[in-house]
XYZ file of C-alpha atoms in Angstrom:
651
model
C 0.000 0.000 0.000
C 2.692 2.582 0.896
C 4.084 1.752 -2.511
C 1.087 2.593 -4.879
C 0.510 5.790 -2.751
C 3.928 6.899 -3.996
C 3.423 5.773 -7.315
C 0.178 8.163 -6.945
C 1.654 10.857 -5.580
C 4.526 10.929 -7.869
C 2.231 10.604 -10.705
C -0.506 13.500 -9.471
C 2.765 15.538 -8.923
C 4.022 15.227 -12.973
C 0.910 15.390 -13.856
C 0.446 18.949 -12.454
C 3.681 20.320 -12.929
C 3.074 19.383 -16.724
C -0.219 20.902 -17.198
C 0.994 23.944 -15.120
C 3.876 24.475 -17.912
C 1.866 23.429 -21.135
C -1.317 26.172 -20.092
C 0.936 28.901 -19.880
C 2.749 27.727 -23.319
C -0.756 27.367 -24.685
C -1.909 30.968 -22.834
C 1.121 31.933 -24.740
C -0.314 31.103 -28.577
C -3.681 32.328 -27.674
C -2.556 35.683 -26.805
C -0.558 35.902 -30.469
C -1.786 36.988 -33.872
C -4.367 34.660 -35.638
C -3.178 32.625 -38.575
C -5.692 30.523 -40.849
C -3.944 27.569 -41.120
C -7.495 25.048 -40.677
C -7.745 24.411 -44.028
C -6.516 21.971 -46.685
C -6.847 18.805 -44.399
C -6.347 16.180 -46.787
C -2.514 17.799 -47.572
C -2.070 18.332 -43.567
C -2.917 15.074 -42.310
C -0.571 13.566 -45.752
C 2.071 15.578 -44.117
C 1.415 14.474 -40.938
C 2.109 10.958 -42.357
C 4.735 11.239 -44.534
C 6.876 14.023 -42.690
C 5.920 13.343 -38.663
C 5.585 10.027 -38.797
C 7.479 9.255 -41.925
C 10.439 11.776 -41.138
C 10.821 12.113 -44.650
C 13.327 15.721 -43.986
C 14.554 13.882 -41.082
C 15.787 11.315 -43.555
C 17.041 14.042 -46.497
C 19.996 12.386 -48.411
C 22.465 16.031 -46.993
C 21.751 14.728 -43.468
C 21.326 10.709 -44.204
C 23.033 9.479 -41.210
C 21.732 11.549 -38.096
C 18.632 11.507 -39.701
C 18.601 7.157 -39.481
C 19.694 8.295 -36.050
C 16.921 10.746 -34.721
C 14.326 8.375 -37.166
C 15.081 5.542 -35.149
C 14.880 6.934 -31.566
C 11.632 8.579 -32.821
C 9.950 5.374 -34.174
C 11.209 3.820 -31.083
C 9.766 6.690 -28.453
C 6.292 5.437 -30.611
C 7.118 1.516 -30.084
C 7.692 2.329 -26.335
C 4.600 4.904 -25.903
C 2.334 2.129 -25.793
C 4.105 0.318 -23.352
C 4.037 3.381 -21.507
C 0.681 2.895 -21.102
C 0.886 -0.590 -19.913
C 3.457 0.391 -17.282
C 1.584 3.184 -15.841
C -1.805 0.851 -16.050
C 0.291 -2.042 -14.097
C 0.550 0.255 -11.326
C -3.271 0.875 -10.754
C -4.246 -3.179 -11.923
C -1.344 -5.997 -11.987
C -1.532 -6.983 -15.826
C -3.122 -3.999 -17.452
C -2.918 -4.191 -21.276
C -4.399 -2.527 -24.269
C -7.355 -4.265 -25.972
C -5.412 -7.061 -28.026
C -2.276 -5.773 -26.846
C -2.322 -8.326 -24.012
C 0.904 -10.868 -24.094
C -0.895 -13.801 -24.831
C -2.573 -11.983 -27.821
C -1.224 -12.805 -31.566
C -1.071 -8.932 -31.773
C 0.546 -8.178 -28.243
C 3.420 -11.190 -29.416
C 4.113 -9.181 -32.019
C 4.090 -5.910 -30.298
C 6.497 -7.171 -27.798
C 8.595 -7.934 -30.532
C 8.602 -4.716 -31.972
C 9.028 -2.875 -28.763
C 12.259 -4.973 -27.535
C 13.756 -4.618 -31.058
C 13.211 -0.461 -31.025
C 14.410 -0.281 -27.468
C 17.962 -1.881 -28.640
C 17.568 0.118 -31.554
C 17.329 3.189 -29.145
C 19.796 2.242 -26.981
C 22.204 1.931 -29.655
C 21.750 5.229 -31.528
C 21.956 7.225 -28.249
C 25.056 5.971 -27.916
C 25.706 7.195 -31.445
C 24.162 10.416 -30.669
C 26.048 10.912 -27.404
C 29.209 9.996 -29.428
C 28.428 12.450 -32.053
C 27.862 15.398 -29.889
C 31.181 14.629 -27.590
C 34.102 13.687 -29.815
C 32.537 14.718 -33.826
C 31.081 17.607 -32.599
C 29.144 18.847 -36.185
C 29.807 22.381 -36.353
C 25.797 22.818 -36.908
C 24.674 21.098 -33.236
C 24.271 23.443 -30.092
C 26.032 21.384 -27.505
C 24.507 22.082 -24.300
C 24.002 19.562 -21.012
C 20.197 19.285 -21.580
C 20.798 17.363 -24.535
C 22.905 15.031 -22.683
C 20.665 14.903 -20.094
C 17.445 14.390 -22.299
C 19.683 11.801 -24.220
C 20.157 9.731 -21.120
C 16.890 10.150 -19.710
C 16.253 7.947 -22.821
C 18.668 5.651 -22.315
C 17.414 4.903 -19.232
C 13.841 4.602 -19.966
C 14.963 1.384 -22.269
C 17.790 0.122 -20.305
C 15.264 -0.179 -17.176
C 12.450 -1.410 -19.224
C 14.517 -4.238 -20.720
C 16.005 -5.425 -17.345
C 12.469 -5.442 -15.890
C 11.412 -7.712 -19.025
C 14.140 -9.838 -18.026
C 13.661 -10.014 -14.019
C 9.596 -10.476 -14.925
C 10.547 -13.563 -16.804
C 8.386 -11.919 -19.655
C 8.044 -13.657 -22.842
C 9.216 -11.384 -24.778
C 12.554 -11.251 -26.750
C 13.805 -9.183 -24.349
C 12.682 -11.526 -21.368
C 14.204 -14.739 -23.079
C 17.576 -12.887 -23.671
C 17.667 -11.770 -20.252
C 16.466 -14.704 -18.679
C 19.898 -14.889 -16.169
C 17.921 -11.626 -14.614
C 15.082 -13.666 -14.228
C 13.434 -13.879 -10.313
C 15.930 -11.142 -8.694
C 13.063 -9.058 -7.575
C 15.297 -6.314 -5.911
C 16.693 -5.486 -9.334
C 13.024 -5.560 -10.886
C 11.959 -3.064 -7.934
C 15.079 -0.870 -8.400
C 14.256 -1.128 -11.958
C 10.787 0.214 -12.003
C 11.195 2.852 -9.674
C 14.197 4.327 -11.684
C 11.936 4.146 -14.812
C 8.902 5.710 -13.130
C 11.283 8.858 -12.318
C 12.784 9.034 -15.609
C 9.534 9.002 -17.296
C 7.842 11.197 -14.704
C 10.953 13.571 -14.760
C 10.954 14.037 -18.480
C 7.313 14.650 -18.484
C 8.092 17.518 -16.955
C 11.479 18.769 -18.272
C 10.407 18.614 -21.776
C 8.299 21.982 -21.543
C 11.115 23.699 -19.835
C 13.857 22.175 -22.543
C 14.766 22.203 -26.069
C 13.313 18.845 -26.142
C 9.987 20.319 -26.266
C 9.611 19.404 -29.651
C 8.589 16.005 -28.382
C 5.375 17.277 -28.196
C 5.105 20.224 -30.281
C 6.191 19.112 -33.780
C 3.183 17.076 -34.684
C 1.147 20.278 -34.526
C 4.312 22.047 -36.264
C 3.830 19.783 -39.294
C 0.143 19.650 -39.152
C -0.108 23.729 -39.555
C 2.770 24.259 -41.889
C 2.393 26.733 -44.152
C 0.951 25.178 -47.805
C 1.731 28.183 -49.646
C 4.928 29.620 -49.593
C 5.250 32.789 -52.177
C 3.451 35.309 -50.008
C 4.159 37.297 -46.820
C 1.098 38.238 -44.483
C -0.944 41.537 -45.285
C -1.385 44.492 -42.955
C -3.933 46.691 -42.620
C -2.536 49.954 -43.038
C -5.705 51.867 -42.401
C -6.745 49.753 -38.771
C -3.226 48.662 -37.804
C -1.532 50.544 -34.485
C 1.575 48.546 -35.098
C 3.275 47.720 -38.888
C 5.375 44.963 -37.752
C 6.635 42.983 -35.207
C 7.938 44.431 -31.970
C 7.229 42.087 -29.475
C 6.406 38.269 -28.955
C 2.082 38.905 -29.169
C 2.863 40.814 -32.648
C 3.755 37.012 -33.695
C 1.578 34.766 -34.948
C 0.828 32.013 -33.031
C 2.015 29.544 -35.659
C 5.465 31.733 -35.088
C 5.323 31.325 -31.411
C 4.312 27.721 -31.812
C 7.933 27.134 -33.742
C 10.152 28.992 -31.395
C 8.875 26.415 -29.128
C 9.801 23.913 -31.843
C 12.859 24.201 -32.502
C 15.382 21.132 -31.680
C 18.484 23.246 -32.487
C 19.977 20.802 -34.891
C 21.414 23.499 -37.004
C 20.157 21.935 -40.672
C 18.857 26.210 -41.166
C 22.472 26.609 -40.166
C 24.130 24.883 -42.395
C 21.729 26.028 -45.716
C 21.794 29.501 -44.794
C 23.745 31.580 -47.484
C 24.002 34.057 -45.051
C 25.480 32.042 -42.644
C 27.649 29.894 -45.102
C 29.622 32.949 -45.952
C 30.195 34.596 -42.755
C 26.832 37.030 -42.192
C 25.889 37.841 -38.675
C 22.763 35.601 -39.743
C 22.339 32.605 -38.242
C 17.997 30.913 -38.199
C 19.181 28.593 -35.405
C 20.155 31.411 -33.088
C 17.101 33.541 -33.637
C 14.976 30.532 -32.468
C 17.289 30.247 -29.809
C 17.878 34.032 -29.034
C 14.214 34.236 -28.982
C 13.062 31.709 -26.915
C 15.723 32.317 -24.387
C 14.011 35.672 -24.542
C 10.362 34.416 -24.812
C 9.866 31.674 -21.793
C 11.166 34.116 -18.436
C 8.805 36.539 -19.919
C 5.866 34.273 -20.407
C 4.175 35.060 -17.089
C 4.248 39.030 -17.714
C 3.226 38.241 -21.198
C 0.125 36.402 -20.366
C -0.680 38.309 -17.687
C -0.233 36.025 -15.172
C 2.148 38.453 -13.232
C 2.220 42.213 -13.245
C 5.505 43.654 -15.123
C 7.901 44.845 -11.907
C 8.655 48.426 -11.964
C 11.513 49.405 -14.358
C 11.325 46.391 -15.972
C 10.218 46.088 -19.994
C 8.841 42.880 -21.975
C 11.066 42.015 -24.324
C 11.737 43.751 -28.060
C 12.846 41.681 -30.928
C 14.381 43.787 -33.392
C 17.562 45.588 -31.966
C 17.175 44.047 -28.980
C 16.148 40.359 -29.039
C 17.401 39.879 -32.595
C 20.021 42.706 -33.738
C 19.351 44.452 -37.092
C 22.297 43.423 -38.926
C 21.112 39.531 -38.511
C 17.844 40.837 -39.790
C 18.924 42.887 -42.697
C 21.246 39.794 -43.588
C 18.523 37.623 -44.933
C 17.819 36.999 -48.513
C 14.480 35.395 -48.240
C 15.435 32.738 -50.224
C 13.564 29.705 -48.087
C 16.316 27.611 -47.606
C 16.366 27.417 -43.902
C 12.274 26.662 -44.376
C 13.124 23.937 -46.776
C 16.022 21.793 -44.380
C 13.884 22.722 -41.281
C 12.691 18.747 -40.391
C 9.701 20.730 -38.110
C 8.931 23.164 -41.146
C 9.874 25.983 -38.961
C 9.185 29.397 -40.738
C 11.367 31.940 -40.497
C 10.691 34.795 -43.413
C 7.573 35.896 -41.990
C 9.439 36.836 -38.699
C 12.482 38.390 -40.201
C 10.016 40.824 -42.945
C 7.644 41.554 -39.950
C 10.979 42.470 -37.956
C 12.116 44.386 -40.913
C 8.682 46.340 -41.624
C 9.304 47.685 -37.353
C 12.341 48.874 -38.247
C 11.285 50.550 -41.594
C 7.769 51.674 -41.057
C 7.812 52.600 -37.250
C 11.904 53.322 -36.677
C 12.773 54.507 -39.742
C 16.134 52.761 -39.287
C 17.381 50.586 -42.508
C 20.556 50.321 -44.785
C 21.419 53.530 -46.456
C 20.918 51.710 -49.456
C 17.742 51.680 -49.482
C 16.677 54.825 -49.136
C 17.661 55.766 -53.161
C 15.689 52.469 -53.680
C 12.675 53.375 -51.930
C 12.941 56.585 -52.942
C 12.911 55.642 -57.141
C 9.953 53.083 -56.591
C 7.906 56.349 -54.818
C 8.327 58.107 -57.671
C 9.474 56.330 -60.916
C 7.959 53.124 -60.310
C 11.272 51.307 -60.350
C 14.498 50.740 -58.442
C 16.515 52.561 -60.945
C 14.553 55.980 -61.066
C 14.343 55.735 -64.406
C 11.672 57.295 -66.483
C 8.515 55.393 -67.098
C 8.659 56.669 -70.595
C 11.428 54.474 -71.492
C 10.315 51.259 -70.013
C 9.536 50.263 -73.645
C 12.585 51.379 -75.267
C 13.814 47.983 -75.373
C 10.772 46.819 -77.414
C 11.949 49.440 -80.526
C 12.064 47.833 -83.866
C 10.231 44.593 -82.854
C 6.784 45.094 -83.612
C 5.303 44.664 -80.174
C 2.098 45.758 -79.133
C 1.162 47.695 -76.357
C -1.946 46.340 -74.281
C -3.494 49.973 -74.659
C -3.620 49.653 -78.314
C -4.557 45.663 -78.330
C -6.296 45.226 -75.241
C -8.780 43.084 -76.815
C -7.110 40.784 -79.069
C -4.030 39.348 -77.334
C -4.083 36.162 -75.258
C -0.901 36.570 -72.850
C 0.922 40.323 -71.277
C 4.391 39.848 -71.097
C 5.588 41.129 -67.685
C 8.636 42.703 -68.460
C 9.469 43.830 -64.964
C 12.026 46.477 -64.401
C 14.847 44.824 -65.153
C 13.928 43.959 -68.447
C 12.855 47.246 -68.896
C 16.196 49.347 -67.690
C 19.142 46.522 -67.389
C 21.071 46.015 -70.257
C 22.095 42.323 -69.457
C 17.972 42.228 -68.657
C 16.573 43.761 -72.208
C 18.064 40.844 -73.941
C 16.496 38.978 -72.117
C 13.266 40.384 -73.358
C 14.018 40.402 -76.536
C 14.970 37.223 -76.503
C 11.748 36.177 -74.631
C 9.612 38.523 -77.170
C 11.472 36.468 -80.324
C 10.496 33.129 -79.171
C 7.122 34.138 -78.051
C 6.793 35.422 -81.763
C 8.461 32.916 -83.056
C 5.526 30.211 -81.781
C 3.070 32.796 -82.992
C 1.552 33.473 -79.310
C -0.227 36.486 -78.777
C 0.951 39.000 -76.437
C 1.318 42.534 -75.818
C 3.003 44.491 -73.376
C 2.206 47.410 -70.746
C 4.974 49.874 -71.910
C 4.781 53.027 -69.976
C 1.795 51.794 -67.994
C 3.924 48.716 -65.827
C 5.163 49.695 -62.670
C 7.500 47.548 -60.363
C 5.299 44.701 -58.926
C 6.671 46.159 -55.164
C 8.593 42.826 -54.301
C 11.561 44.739 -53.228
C 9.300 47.189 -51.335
C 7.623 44.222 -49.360
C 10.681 41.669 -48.976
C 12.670 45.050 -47.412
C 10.209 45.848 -44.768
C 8.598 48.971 -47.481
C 4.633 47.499 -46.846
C 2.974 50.826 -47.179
C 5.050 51.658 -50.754
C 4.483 47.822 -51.760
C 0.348 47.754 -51.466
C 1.229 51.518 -52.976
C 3.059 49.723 -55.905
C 0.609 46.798 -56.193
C -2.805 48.561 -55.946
C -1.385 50.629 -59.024
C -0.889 47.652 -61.362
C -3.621 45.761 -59.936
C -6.130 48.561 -61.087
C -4.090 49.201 -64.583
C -3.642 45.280 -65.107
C -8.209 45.236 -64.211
C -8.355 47.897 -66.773
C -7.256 45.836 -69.478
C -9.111 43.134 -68.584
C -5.455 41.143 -68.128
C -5.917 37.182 -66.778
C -2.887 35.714 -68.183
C 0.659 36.700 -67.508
C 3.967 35.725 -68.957
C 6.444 36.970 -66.385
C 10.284 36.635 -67.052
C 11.455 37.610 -63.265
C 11.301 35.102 -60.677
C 10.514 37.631 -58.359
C 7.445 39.252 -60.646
C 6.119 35.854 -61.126
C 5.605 34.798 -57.258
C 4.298 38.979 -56.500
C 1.700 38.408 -59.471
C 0.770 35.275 -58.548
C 0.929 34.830 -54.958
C 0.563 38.457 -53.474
C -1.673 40.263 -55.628
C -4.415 37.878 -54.667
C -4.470 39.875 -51.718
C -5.291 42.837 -53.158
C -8.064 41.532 -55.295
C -5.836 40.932 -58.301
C -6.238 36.977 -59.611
C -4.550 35.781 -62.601
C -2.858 32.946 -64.829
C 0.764 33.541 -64.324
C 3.190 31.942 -65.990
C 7.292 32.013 -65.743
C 8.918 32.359 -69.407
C 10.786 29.405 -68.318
C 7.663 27.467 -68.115
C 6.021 28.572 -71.306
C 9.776 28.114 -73.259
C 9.407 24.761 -72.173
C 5.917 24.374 -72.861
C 6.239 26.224 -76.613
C 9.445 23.469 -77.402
C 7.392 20.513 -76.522
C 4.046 21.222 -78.428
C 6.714 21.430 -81.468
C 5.554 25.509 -82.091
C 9.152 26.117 -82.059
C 12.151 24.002 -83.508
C 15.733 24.698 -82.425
C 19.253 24.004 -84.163
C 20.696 21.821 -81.800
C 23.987 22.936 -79.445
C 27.607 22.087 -80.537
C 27.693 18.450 -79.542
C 29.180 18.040 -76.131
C 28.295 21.698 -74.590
C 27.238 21.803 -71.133
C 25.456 24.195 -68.784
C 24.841 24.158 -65.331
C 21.482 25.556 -64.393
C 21.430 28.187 -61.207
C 18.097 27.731 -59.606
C 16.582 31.138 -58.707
C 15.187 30.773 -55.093
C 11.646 32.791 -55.703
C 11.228 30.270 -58.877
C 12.281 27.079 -57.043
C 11.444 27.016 -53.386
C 9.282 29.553 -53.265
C 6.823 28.393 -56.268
C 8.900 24.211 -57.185
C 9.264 25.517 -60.317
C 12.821 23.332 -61.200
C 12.207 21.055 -64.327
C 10.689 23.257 -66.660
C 14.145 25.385 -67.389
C 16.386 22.443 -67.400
C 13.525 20.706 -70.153
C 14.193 24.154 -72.360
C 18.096 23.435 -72.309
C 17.917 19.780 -72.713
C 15.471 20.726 -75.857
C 18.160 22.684 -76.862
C 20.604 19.912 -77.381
C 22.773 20.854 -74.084
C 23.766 18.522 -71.338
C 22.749 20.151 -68.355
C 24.804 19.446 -64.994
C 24.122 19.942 -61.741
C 26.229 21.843 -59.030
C 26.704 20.523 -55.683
C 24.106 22.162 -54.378
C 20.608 22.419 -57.067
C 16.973 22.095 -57.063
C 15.471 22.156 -53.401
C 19.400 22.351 -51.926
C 20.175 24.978 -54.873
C 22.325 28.294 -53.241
C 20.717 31.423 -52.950
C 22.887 34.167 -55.269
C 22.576 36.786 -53.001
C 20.087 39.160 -54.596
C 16.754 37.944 -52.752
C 14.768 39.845 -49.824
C 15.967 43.466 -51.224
C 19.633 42.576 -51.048
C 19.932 43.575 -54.815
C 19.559 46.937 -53.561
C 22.186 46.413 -50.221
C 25.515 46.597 -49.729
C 27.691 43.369 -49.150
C 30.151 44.324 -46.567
C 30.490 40.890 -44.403
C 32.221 37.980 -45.480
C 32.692 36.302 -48.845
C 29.436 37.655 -51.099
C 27.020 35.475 -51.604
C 27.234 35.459 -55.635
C 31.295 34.709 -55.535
C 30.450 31.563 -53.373
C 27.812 30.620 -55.687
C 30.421 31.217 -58.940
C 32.409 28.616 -57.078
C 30.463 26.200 -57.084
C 29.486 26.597 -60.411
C 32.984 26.587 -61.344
C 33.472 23.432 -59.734
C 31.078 21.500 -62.112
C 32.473 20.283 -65.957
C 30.028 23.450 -67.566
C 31.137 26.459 -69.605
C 27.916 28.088 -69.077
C 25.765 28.907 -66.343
C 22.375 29.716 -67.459
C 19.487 31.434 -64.728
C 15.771 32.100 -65.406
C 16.206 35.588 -62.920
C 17.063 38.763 -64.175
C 18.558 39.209 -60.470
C 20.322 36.050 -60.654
C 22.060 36.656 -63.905
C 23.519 40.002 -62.581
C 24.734 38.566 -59.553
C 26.234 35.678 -61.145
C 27.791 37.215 -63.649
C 29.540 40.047 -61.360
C 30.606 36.875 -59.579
C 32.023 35.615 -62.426
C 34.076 38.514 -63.518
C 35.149 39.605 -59.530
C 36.750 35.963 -59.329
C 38.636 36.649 -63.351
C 36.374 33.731 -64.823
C 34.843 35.279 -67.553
C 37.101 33.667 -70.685
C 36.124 30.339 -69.144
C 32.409 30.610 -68.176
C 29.682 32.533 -69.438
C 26.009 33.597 -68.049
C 22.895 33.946 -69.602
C 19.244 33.399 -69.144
C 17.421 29.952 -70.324
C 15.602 32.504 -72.594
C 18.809 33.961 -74.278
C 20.162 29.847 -75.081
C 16.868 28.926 -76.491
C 16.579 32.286 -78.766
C 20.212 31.441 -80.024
C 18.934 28.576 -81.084
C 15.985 29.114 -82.913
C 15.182 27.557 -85.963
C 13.144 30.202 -87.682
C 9.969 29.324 -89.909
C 10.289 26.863 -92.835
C 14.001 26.400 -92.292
C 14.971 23.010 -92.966
């Protein structure tokens, strides 16, 4: 009797200490922003199985062998949760068991065979893990004690549970392996009350620890984010605040994964940012901020009044200092290697739109910039009078003039319109488009910049500026399909204007190149036998829209061999131009576009070809900063298709 009223007590006493911590975690995400994320259930619950239970991004080929690692401690944890239950049952009714989970059961024979085999499965890979973190030390881990305390919490939960398998005389695996064990009843005791600690203990150390992922990253990958080209809207006119200043400006989806976060660095190690020596680092914001967010949570829920002098914490330029913020390129590759789908761009913009829209405080930079999209409707400042200058000679409509009759605008987007590497780009786009006989005019004078600059930098009062202007000129003509030859235009028109009332067909001139070459309404002259090209995947094209095979099908059509660089597709390395740093200084570290030059360097290609205006300018500057331009050249999948064109009736 004095036994099972310790078992109780110790159990009551978990019990409350956990619910304690989870309500004020929970108080915590209902006092945050709202985010719809309710919706779609048929993709969430997919993702639940294939990523949560699957650990499909635990098991990514970059990260292969911790992932086998964490995947097999996690499918063990779910082995051993049912016999969880048993154990806790036992102590309230000798022989408690799950409906056909019972040890005499066909089904409970096999369970207990699939429970002793995970255990030593466990076992095993925290010794790997423990080995890992103390002599290979990956530069991407935190090391800190409460993973090696979590870690043998673990081992102990399966060490115990297997001796008391084997001093039961259970019929298990476990129990006929460890049948010397069998009858020593002190050991079985000893056994049972260590495990009932351990378990109780890290009930309640996992809301205080980084290990509270245990429980939060089913809901993480349940409310992921579906759609990832857009960034939230404001309301300008009913707003009091224009970005994020403080942990209840968040989301509670945001809140929800700086609880997430396991700290295993995979956003570390993608981040361009980070790779070449930026101040940025993902990992360390969830980190900074949650060391910031839980000693607050009590003044930030309420729960205690704020003591005099004291302040709730601020995120940008306090939390989270500016130049981490500013270093960001938004190009999603810390989203895309997060195994929790952790979401970081949404925090960094709304950090960014404080700083710009209620501090006034942002690179020098991008002051000109903001300054020429106020009032020339571009970047450059360049008159709007000229944004069809590149058009002269070719016998291109306007959409003022043929409104009516043409089936596609052609988005030429400022840097077509002003760039000299980006008008032949547009002309090149305009010839094939011709070339297949496809109907399409332009905007001329009438285009303005789509605002993605604006946005990505923080700007959102000049972006909805920006975007309400097109969206009314682009209604005007009646305009519902787009051909858009910047990455960056293409996700804005597509993904952002929605917002704003603006709903169209957009299409990528990588995608309709593609799609022109294999309905057979153009024919090329196929490439010098043996030429190769390495294909530089812009980030707003690829991650942000999976937009990766359609560009690579236009080169292959055009008789190249197309090789990959180390890091492509999904992996692919950000060139530096994304999230407004076009328009920024590069004053940390190696740039961005020289590391990127590298590795394109490193592959067997003589070209690089890119499907972003952005991308092209950045990777060719990299190319001629690090003296490769008599060995590799850069141009834009429209430019190598154009080059190639077979015209009309040719044979």
């Amino acid at each position: 009797m004095p036994a099972f009223i310790v078992f109780c007590a110790m159990l009551a006493a978990s019990l409350a200490a956990f619910a304690y911590l989870i309500e004020g975690r929970v108080a915590m995400l209902r006092a945050a922003g709202s985010i719809d994320r309710f919706d779609r259930w048929g993709e969430r619950l997919r993702g639940v199985l294939t990523q949560f239970l699957g650990q499909r991004r635990i098991l990514s080929p970059q990260h292969l062998a911790a992932g086998v690692m964490h995947a097999l401690i996690f499918w063990g944890f779910l082995a051993v949760g049912l016999n969880t239950i048993h154990f806790v049952g036992a102590g309230f009714h000798a022989g408690f068991h799950l409906p056909l989970l019972g040890p005499d059961d066909p089904l409970g024979r096999v369970y207990l065979v699939i429970r002793d085999v995970f255990e030593v499965f466990v076992i095993v890979m925290v010794g790997v893990a423990g080995f890992r973190r103390a002599y290979v030390r990956p530069r991407r881990l935190t090391r800190s004690w409460d993973a090696v305390l979590i870690l043998s919490m673990i081992g102990a939960l399966m060490v115990t549970d297997l001796v008391m398998a084997g001093a039961s005389g259970s019929a298990s695996p476990a129990g006929r392996a460890l049948a010397s064990l069998r009858g020593h009843a002190t050991l079985y005791t000893v056994s049972f009350w260590v495990h009932l600690a351990t378990l109780l203990g890290f009930l309640v150390y996992l809301p205080v620890s980084k290990h509270f992922h245990v429980i939060t990253s089913l809901p993480s990958v349940l409310f992921r984010r579906l759609d990832t080209g857009s960034l939230p809207m404001i309301d300008l006119e009913n707003s009091e605040k224009f970005g994020i200043t403080g942990f209840t400006d968040m989301r509670w989806k945001d809140v929800l994964d700086v609880y997430s976060c396991t700290e295993c660095g995979r956003c570390q190690a993608a981040c361009p940012a980070y790779a070449t020596g930026k101040p940025l680092n993902p990992k360390k914001i969830n980190e900074d901020m949650r060391a910031a967010l839980v000693p607050a949570l009590p003044f930030l829920i309420g729960r205690k009044p704020l003591p005099e002098g004291a302040h709730l914490p601020i995120l940008p330029s306090g939390t989270i200092a500016d130049d981490e913020i500013w270093a960001c390129t938004t190009c999603r590759a810390c989203e895309e290697a997060c195994p929790l789908f952790i979401e970081f761009i949404d925090r960094i913009v709304g950090m960014r739109r404080k700083l710009v829209l209620e501090d006034s405080s942002f690179p020098p930079e991008l002051a000109t910039a903001f300054r020429n999209l106020e009032k020339a409707g571009n970047p450059w400042g360049q008159p709007a009078e000229a944004r069809a200058d590149w058009a002269q000679g070719l016998g291109i409509p306007l959409m003022a003039e043929r409104a009516s009759e043409v089936e596609y605008l052609l988005w030429v987007g400022c840097a077509g319109s002003y760039d000299d590497r980006g008008k032949k780009v547009a002309r090149a786009t305009a010839r094939i488009l011709k070339e297949a006989g496809v109907s399409f005019a332009i905007l001329g004078s009438e285009e303005t910049c789509t605002g993605d600059p604006a946005r990505r930098s923080g700007n959102e009062y000049l972006f909805q500026m920006l975007a309400r202007q097109n969206v009314e000129t682009l209604a005007r003509h009646g305009v519902r399909k787009i051909v858009a030859q910047c990455p960056h235009c293409f996700n804005t028109l597509l993904n952002e204007y929605p917002q704003l009332g603006g709903r169209y067909e957009v299409l990528h001139h990588s995608q309709v190149i593609a799609r022109l070459i294999a309905d057979k309404r153009i024919a090329l002259t196929p490439s010098t036998a043996g030429e190769t090209v390495t294909f530089h995947d812009s980030c707003y094209l690829g991650r942000h829209n999976g937009v990766y095979d359609a560009p690579r099908e236009a080169l292959s059509s055009a008789g190249l061999t197309v090789v990959e660089m180390p890091r492509s597709r999904e992996n692919g390395f950000c060139c530096g131009a994304g999230g407004a740093r076009m328009w920024m200084e590069e004053r940390i570290g190696t740039k961005v576009n020289v590391a990127r030059v590298d590795e394109a360097a490193s592959t067997p290609a003589s070209l690089v070809a890119s499907a972003c205006p952005f991308c092209m300018t950045m990777l060719t500057d990299g190319v001629n900063e690090t003296g490769r331009a008599e060995s590799l050249r850069v141009q834009d999948v429209a430019q190598v298709v154009a080059d190639r064109l077979r015209p009309s009736g040719a044979s």
